């Protein structure tokens, strides 16, 4: 029998690969950009995580949402701290159009915890996995340090793999019917597509800002 986490992994494989190979991310991780471009990414993620964690707070106490909610995962304040360390005032940044759509999609799940979990899964498991590679590359290519990369540090979680395995186990144990699983999987695919749109907007703004 295929578990929920297996369905999620298989259904999102293509969208996941497309998001990871987006031009902006490929250039950033390959050292072809600069620390300012990482700052632009972090600034946009600030809006995403603020929405994700505000909806998570609203859903606290729901038995489905509570399966994944964990204060150790919260990233908003870490992003705010990183932005300040990068010389970016969080009060002056504005979301790109793709981020406005992303935030709206997250906020729309406030009464549908199974769909909310799709966004939670997409972002936090990504941070616990590929996010660690991102942090390493930012240090390696652009000389960023812990003060600007606290977003990727998960205090209180000693073994990331063990935590990720337990997280997937909790998803597999969710008390949702087949329709709920279908909605969760569809929302996860959409979440990866929204990430692709975010990266495309960042790249378009970067290219548009180049001198002629």
mmCIF file of C-alpha atoms in Angstrom:
data_model
loop_
_atom_site.group_PDB
_atom_site.id
_atom_site.type_symbol
_atom_site.label_atom_id
_atom_site.label_comp_id
_atom_site.label_asym_id
_atom_site.label_seq_id
_atom_site.Cartn_x
_atom_site.Cartn_y
_atom_site.Cartn_z
ATOM 1 C CA UNK A 1 0.000 0.000 0.000
ATOM 2 C CA UNK A 2 1.354 3.409 -0.990
ATOM 3 C CA UNK A 3 1.696 5.784 1.954
ATOM 4 C CA UNK A 4 0.741 9.452 1.891
ATOM 5 C CA UNK A 5 4.375 10.542 2.012
ATOM 6 C CA UNK A 6 5.218 8.226 -0.895
ATOM 7 C CA UNK A 7 2.372 9.672 -2.923
ATOM 8 C CA UNK A 8 3.589 13.160 -2.140
ATOM 9 C CA UNK A 9 7.150 12.363 -3.144
ATOM 10 C CA UNK A 10 6.147 10.652 -6.389
ATOM 11 C CA UNK A 11 3.514 13.191 -7.411
ATOM 12 C CA UNK A 12 5.773 16.191 -6.838
ATOM 13 C CA UNK A 13 8.981 14.708 -8.297
ATOM 14 C CA UNK A 14 8.786 16.556 -11.616
ATOM 15 C CA UNK A 15 7.680 19.884 -10.135
ATOM 16 C CA UNK A 16 10.364 19.543 -7.469
ATOM 17 C CA UNK A 17 13.068 19.000 -10.079
ATOM 18 C CA UNK A 18 11.844 21.943 -12.145
ATOM 19 C CA UNK A 19 11.925 24.230 -9.104
ATOM 20 C CA UNK A 20 15.445 23.122 -8.172
ATOM 21 C CA UNK A 21 16.707 23.713 -11.713
ATOM 22 C CA UNK A 22 15.189 27.183 -12.083
ATOM 23 C CA UNK A 23 17.670 29.652 -13.581
ATOM 24 C CA UNK A 24 17.777 31.922 -10.534
ATOM 25 C CA UNK A 25 18.443 29.065 -8.121
ATOM 26 C CA UNK A 26 20.965 27.400 -10.404
ATOM 27 C CA UNK A 27 22.885 30.666 -10.800
ATOM 28 C CA UNK A 28 22.703 31.405 -7.073
ATOM 29 C CA UNK A 29 23.940 27.981 -5.999
ATOM 30 C CA UNK A 30 26.649 27.920 -8.672
ATOM 31 C CA UNK A 31 28.217 31.152 -7.437
ATOM 32 C CA UNK A 32 27.250 33.240 -10.473
ATOM 33 C CA UNK A 33 25.316 35.830 -8.477
ATOM 34 C CA UNK A 34 26.161 37.640 -5.235
ATOM 35 C CA UNK A 35 25.058 38.055 -1.636
ATOM 36 C CA UNK A 36 22.596 40.786 -2.620
ATOM 37 C CA UNK A 37 20.700 38.288 -4.760
ATOM 38 C CA UNK A 38 20.502 35.887 -1.837
ATOM 39 C CA UNK A 39 19.115 38.790 0.182
ATOM 40 C CA UNK A 40 16.393 39.283 -2.426
ATOM 41 C CA UNK A 41 15.425 35.624 -2.103
ATOM 42 C CA UNK A 42 15.386 35.790 1.704
ATOM 43 C CA UNK A 43 13.249 38.936 1.563
ATOM 44 C CA UNK A 44 10.601 37.205 -0.531
ATOM 45 C CA UNK A 45 10.653 34.085 1.626
ATOM 46 C CA UNK A 46 9.905 36.304 4.609
ATOM 47 C CA UNK A 47 6.381 36.881 3.283
ATOM 48 C CA UNK A 48 5.899 33.180 2.570
ATOM 49 C CA UNK A 49 6.914 32.052 6.055
ATOM 50 C CA UNK A 50 4.994 34.790 7.779
ATOM 51 C CA UNK A 51 1.829 33.583 6.042
ATOM 52 C CA UNK A 52 2.681 29.927 6.664
ATOM 53 C CA UNK A 53 3.207 30.485 10.373
ATOM 54 C CA UNK A 54 0.228 32.779 10.840
ATOM 55 C CA UNK A 55 -2.038 30.134 9.315
ATOM 56 C CA UNK A 56 -0.301 27.475 11.407
ATOM 57 C CA UNK A 57 -1.091 29.483 14.546
ATOM 58 C CA UNK A 58 -4.724 29.758 13.470
ATOM 59 C CA UNK A 59 -4.884 25.994 12.918
ATOM 60 C CA UNK A 60 -3.204 25.041 16.219
ATOM 61 C CA UNK A 61 -5.399 22.570 18.048
ATOM 62 C CA UNK A 62 -6.699 20.977 14.881
ATOM 63 C CA UNK A 63 -5.778 17.270 15.047
ATOM 64 C CA UNK A 64 -4.623 17.176 11.420
ATOM 65 C CA UNK A 65 -2.511 20.338 11.535
ATOM 66 C CA UNK A 66 -1.095 19.435 14.945
ATOM 67 C CA UNK A 67 0.530 16.369 13.389
ATOM 68 C CA UNK A 68 3.172 18.636 11.816
ATOM 69 C CA UNK A 69 3.122 21.913 13.736
ATOM 70 C CA UNK A 70 6.320 22.362 15.733
ATOM 71 C CA UNK A 71 7.689 25.592 17.173
ATOM 72 C CA UNK A 72 11.228 24.416 16.391
ATOM 73 C CA UNK A 73 10.441 24.797 12.694
ATOM 74 C CA UNK A 74 9.287 28.404 12.820
ATOM 75 C CA UNK A 75 11.408 30.571 10.517
ATOM 76 C CA UNK A 76 9.857 34.048 10.395
ATOM 77 C CA UNK A 77 11.878 35.653 13.167
ATOM 78 C CA UNK A 78 15.058 34.023 11.907
ATOM 79 C CA UNK A 79 14.422 35.439 8.450
ATOM 80 C CA UNK A 80 13.788 38.863 9.955
ATOM 81 C CA UNK A 81 17.104 38.643 11.830
ATOM 82 C CA UNK A 82 18.951 37.499 8.704
ATOM 83 C CA UNK A 83 17.503 40.345 6.661
ATOM 84 C CA UNK A 84 18.656 42.914 9.216
ATOM 85 C CA UNK A 85 22.130 41.339 9.190
ATOM 86 C CA UNK A 86 22.101 41.588 5.388
ATOM 87 C CA UNK A 87 21.301 45.288 5.623
ATOM 88 C CA UNK A 88 17.670 44.892 4.554
ATOM 89 C CA UNK A 89 14.867 46.555 6.521
ATOM 90 C CA UNK A 90 11.987 44.037 6.685
ATOM 91 C CA UNK A 91 9.538 46.924 6.963
ATOM 92 C CA UNK A 92 10.506 48.313 3.544
ATOM 93 C CA UNK A 93 10.336 45.191 1.371
ATOM 94 C CA UNK A 94 7.398 44.393 -0.892
ATOM 95 C CA UNK A 95 6.304 41.018 -2.242
ATOM 96 C CA UNK A 96 6.736 40.145 -5.884
ATOM 97 C CA UNK A 97 3.543 39.213 -7.798
ATOM 98 C CA UNK A 98 4.395 35.504 -7.572
ATOM 99 C CA UNK A 99 4.824 35.836 -3.820
ATOM 100 C CA UNK A 100 1.476 37.582 -3.474
ATOM 101 C CA UNK A 101 -0.110 34.587 -5.215
ATOM 102 C CA UNK A 102 1.882 32.197 -3.017
ATOM 103 C CA UNK A 103 0.789 33.950 0.168
ATOM 104 C CA UNK A 104 -2.837 33.961 -0.991
ATOM 105 C CA UNK A 105 -2.649 30.211 -1.668
ATOM 106 C CA UNK A 106 -1.334 29.557 1.843
ATOM 107 C CA UNK A 107 -3.925 31.822 3.467
ATOM 108 C CA UNK A 108 -6.677 30.010 1.562
ATOM 109 C CA UNK A 109 -5.886 26.814 3.480
ATOM 110 C CA UNK A 110 -6.780 28.260 6.888
ATOM 111 C CA UNK A 111 -9.946 26.151 7.054
ATOM 112 C CA UNK A 112 -8.483 23.128 5.234
ATOM 113 C CA UNK A 113 -5.681 21.660 7.344
ATOM 114 C CA UNK A 114 -4.850 18.852 4.891
ATOM 115 C CA UNK A 115 -4.137 21.421 2.191
ATOM 116 C CA UNK A 116 -2.158 23.499 4.688
ATOM 117 C CA UNK A 117 0.044 20.497 5.412
ATOM 118 C CA UNK A 118 1.015 20.438 1.719
ATOM 119 C CA UNK A 119 2.643 23.860 2.091
ATOM 120 C CA UNK A 120 4.148 22.962 5.456
ATOM 121 C CA UNK A 121 5.657 19.776 3.975
ATOM 122 C CA UNK A 122 6.969 21.534 0.869
ATOM 123 C CA UNK A 123 8.732 24.321 2.713
ATOM 124 C CA UNK A 124 10.013 22.799 5.943
ATOM 125 C CA UNK A 125 11.159 19.440 4.606
ATOM 126 C CA UNK A 126 12.917 21.396 1.885
ATOM 127 C CA UNK A 127 14.673 23.528 4.500
ATOM 128 C CA UNK A 128 15.713 20.445 6.450
ATOM 129 C CA UNK A 129 17.069 18.819 3.281
ATOM 130 C CA UNK A 130 18.191 20.955 0.344
ATOM 131 C CA UNK A 131 18.182 24.058 2.487
ATOM 132 C CA UNK A 132 21.283 22.791 4.225
ATOM 133 C CA UNK A 133 23.031 22.675 0.840
ATOM 134 C CA UNK A 134 21.888 26.221 0.123
ATOM 135 C CA UNK A 135 23.420 27.454 3.376
ATOM 136 C CA UNK A 136 26.713 25.703 2.583
ATOM 137 C CA UNK A 137 26.849 27.250 -0.898
ATOM 138 C CA UNK A 138 26.047 30.729 0.431
ATOM 139 C CA UNK A 139 28.970 30.450 2.835
ATOM 140 C CA UNK A 140 31.242 28.996 0.182
ATOM 141 C CA UNK A 141 30.452 31.339 -2.716
ATOM 142 C CA UNK A 142 29.476 34.597 -1.046
ATOM 143 C CA UNK A 143 31.129 34.532 2.372
ATOM 144 C CA UNK A 144 27.875 34.721 4.300
ATOM 145 C CA UNK A 145 28.055 33.674 7.935
ATOM 146 C CA UNK A 146 25.782 32.424 10.693
ATOM 147 C CA UNK A 147 24.380 35.899 11.343
ATOM 148 C CA UNK A 148 22.850 35.991 7.870
ATOM 149 C CA UNK A 149 21.977 32.299 7.546
ATOM 150 C CA UNK A 150 20.216 31.531 10.833
ATOM 151 C CA UNK A 151 17.168 30.621 8.718
ATOM 152 C CA UNK A 152 18.824 27.274 7.984
ATOM 153 C CA UNK A 153 19.738 26.463 11.582
ATOM 154 C CA UNK A 154 17.219 24.302 13.458
ATOM 155 C CA UNK A 155 17.996 24.591 17.158
ATOM 156 C CA UNK A 156 16.606 21.728 19.176
ATOM 157 C CA UNK A 157 16.614 19.266 16.288
ATOM 158 C CA UNK A 158 19.771 17.206 16.703
ATOM 159 C CA UNK A 159 19.375 14.649 13.923
ATOM 160 C CA UNK A 160 17.785 16.115 10.809
ATOM 161 C CA UNK A 161 17.287 12.778 9.070
ATOM 162 C CA UNK A 162 15.626 11.249 12.108
ATOM 163 C CA UNK A 163 13.338 14.247 12.369
ATOM 164 C CA UNK A 164 12.409 14.080 8.666
ATOM 165 C CA UNK A 165 11.637 10.375 8.941
ATOM 166 C CA UNK A 166 9.400 10.995 11.967
ATOM 167 C CA UNK A 167 7.709 13.881 10.126
ATOM 168 C CA UNK A 168 6.865 11.596 7.207
ATOM 169 C CA UNK A 169 5.577 8.983 9.648
ATOM 170 C CA UNK A 170 3.209 11.569 11.123
ATOM 171 C CA UNK A 171 1.941 12.458 7.659
ATOM 172 C CA UNK A 172 1.406 8.790 6.881
ATOM 173 C CA UNK A 173 -0.673 8.464 10.059
ATOM 174 C CA UNK A 174 -2.999 11.374 9.200
ATOM 175 C CA UNK A 175 -6.660 10.544 9.687
ATOM 176 C CA UNK A 176 -7.883 11.780 6.300
ATOM 177 C CA UNK A 177 -9.903 10.061 3.613
ATOM 178 C CA UNK A 178 -8.892 9.489 -0.006
ATOM 179 C CA UNK A 179 -10.361 12.792 -1.093
ATOM 180 C CA UNK A 180 -8.325 14.569 1.572
ATOM 181 C CA UNK A 181 -5.155 12.860 0.393
ATOM 182 C CA UNK A 182 -5.923 13.866 -3.191
ATOM 183 C CA UNK A 183 -6.344 17.491 -2.088
ATOM 184 C CA UNK A 184 -3.107 17.362 -0.094
ATOM 185 C CA UNK A 185 -1.151 15.988 -3.054
ATOM 186 C CA UNK A 186 -2.669 18.477 -5.518
ATOM 187 C CA UNK A 187 -1.832 21.367 -3.186
ATOM 188 C CA UNK A 188 1.753 20.141 -2.828
ATOM 189 C CA UNK A 189 2.188 20.130 -6.595
ATOM 190 C CA UNK A 190 0.771 23.648 -6.679
ATOM 191 C CA UNK A 191 3.179 24.705 -3.915
ATOM 192 C CA UNK A 192 6.177 23.611 -5.979
ATOM 193 C CA UNK A 193 4.765 25.455 -8.985
ATOM 194 C CA UNK A 194 4.383 28.589 -6.877
ATOM 195 C CA UNK A 195 8.028 28.265 -5.897
ATOM 196 C CA UNK A 196 8.951 28.073 -9.578
ATOM 197 C CA UNK A 197 6.987 31.263 -10.191
ATOM 198 C CA UNK A 198 8.807 32.950 -7.306
ATOM 199 C CA UNK A 199 12.183 32.030 -8.776
ATOM 200 C CA UNK A 200 11.065 33.200 -12.225
ATOM 201 C CA UNK A 201 10.018 36.582 -10.812
ATOM 202 C CA UNK A 202 13.345 36.945 -9.011
ATOM 203 C CA UNK A 203 15.204 36.140 -12.201
ATOM 204 C CA UNK A 204 13.103 38.494 -14.312
ATOM 205 C CA UNK A 205 13.662 41.339 -11.843
ATOM 206 C CA UNK A 206 17.400 40.596 -11.778
ATOM 207 C CA UNK A 207 17.668 40.588 -15.571
ATOM 208 C CA UNK A 208 15.550 43.722 -15.827
ATOM 209 C CA UNK A 209 17.843 45.500 -13.375
ATOM 210 C CA UNK A 210 20.968 44.897 -15.456
ATOM 211 C CA UNK A 211 22.391 47.970 -17.186
ATOM 212 C CA UNK A 212 21.767 48.063 -20.922
#
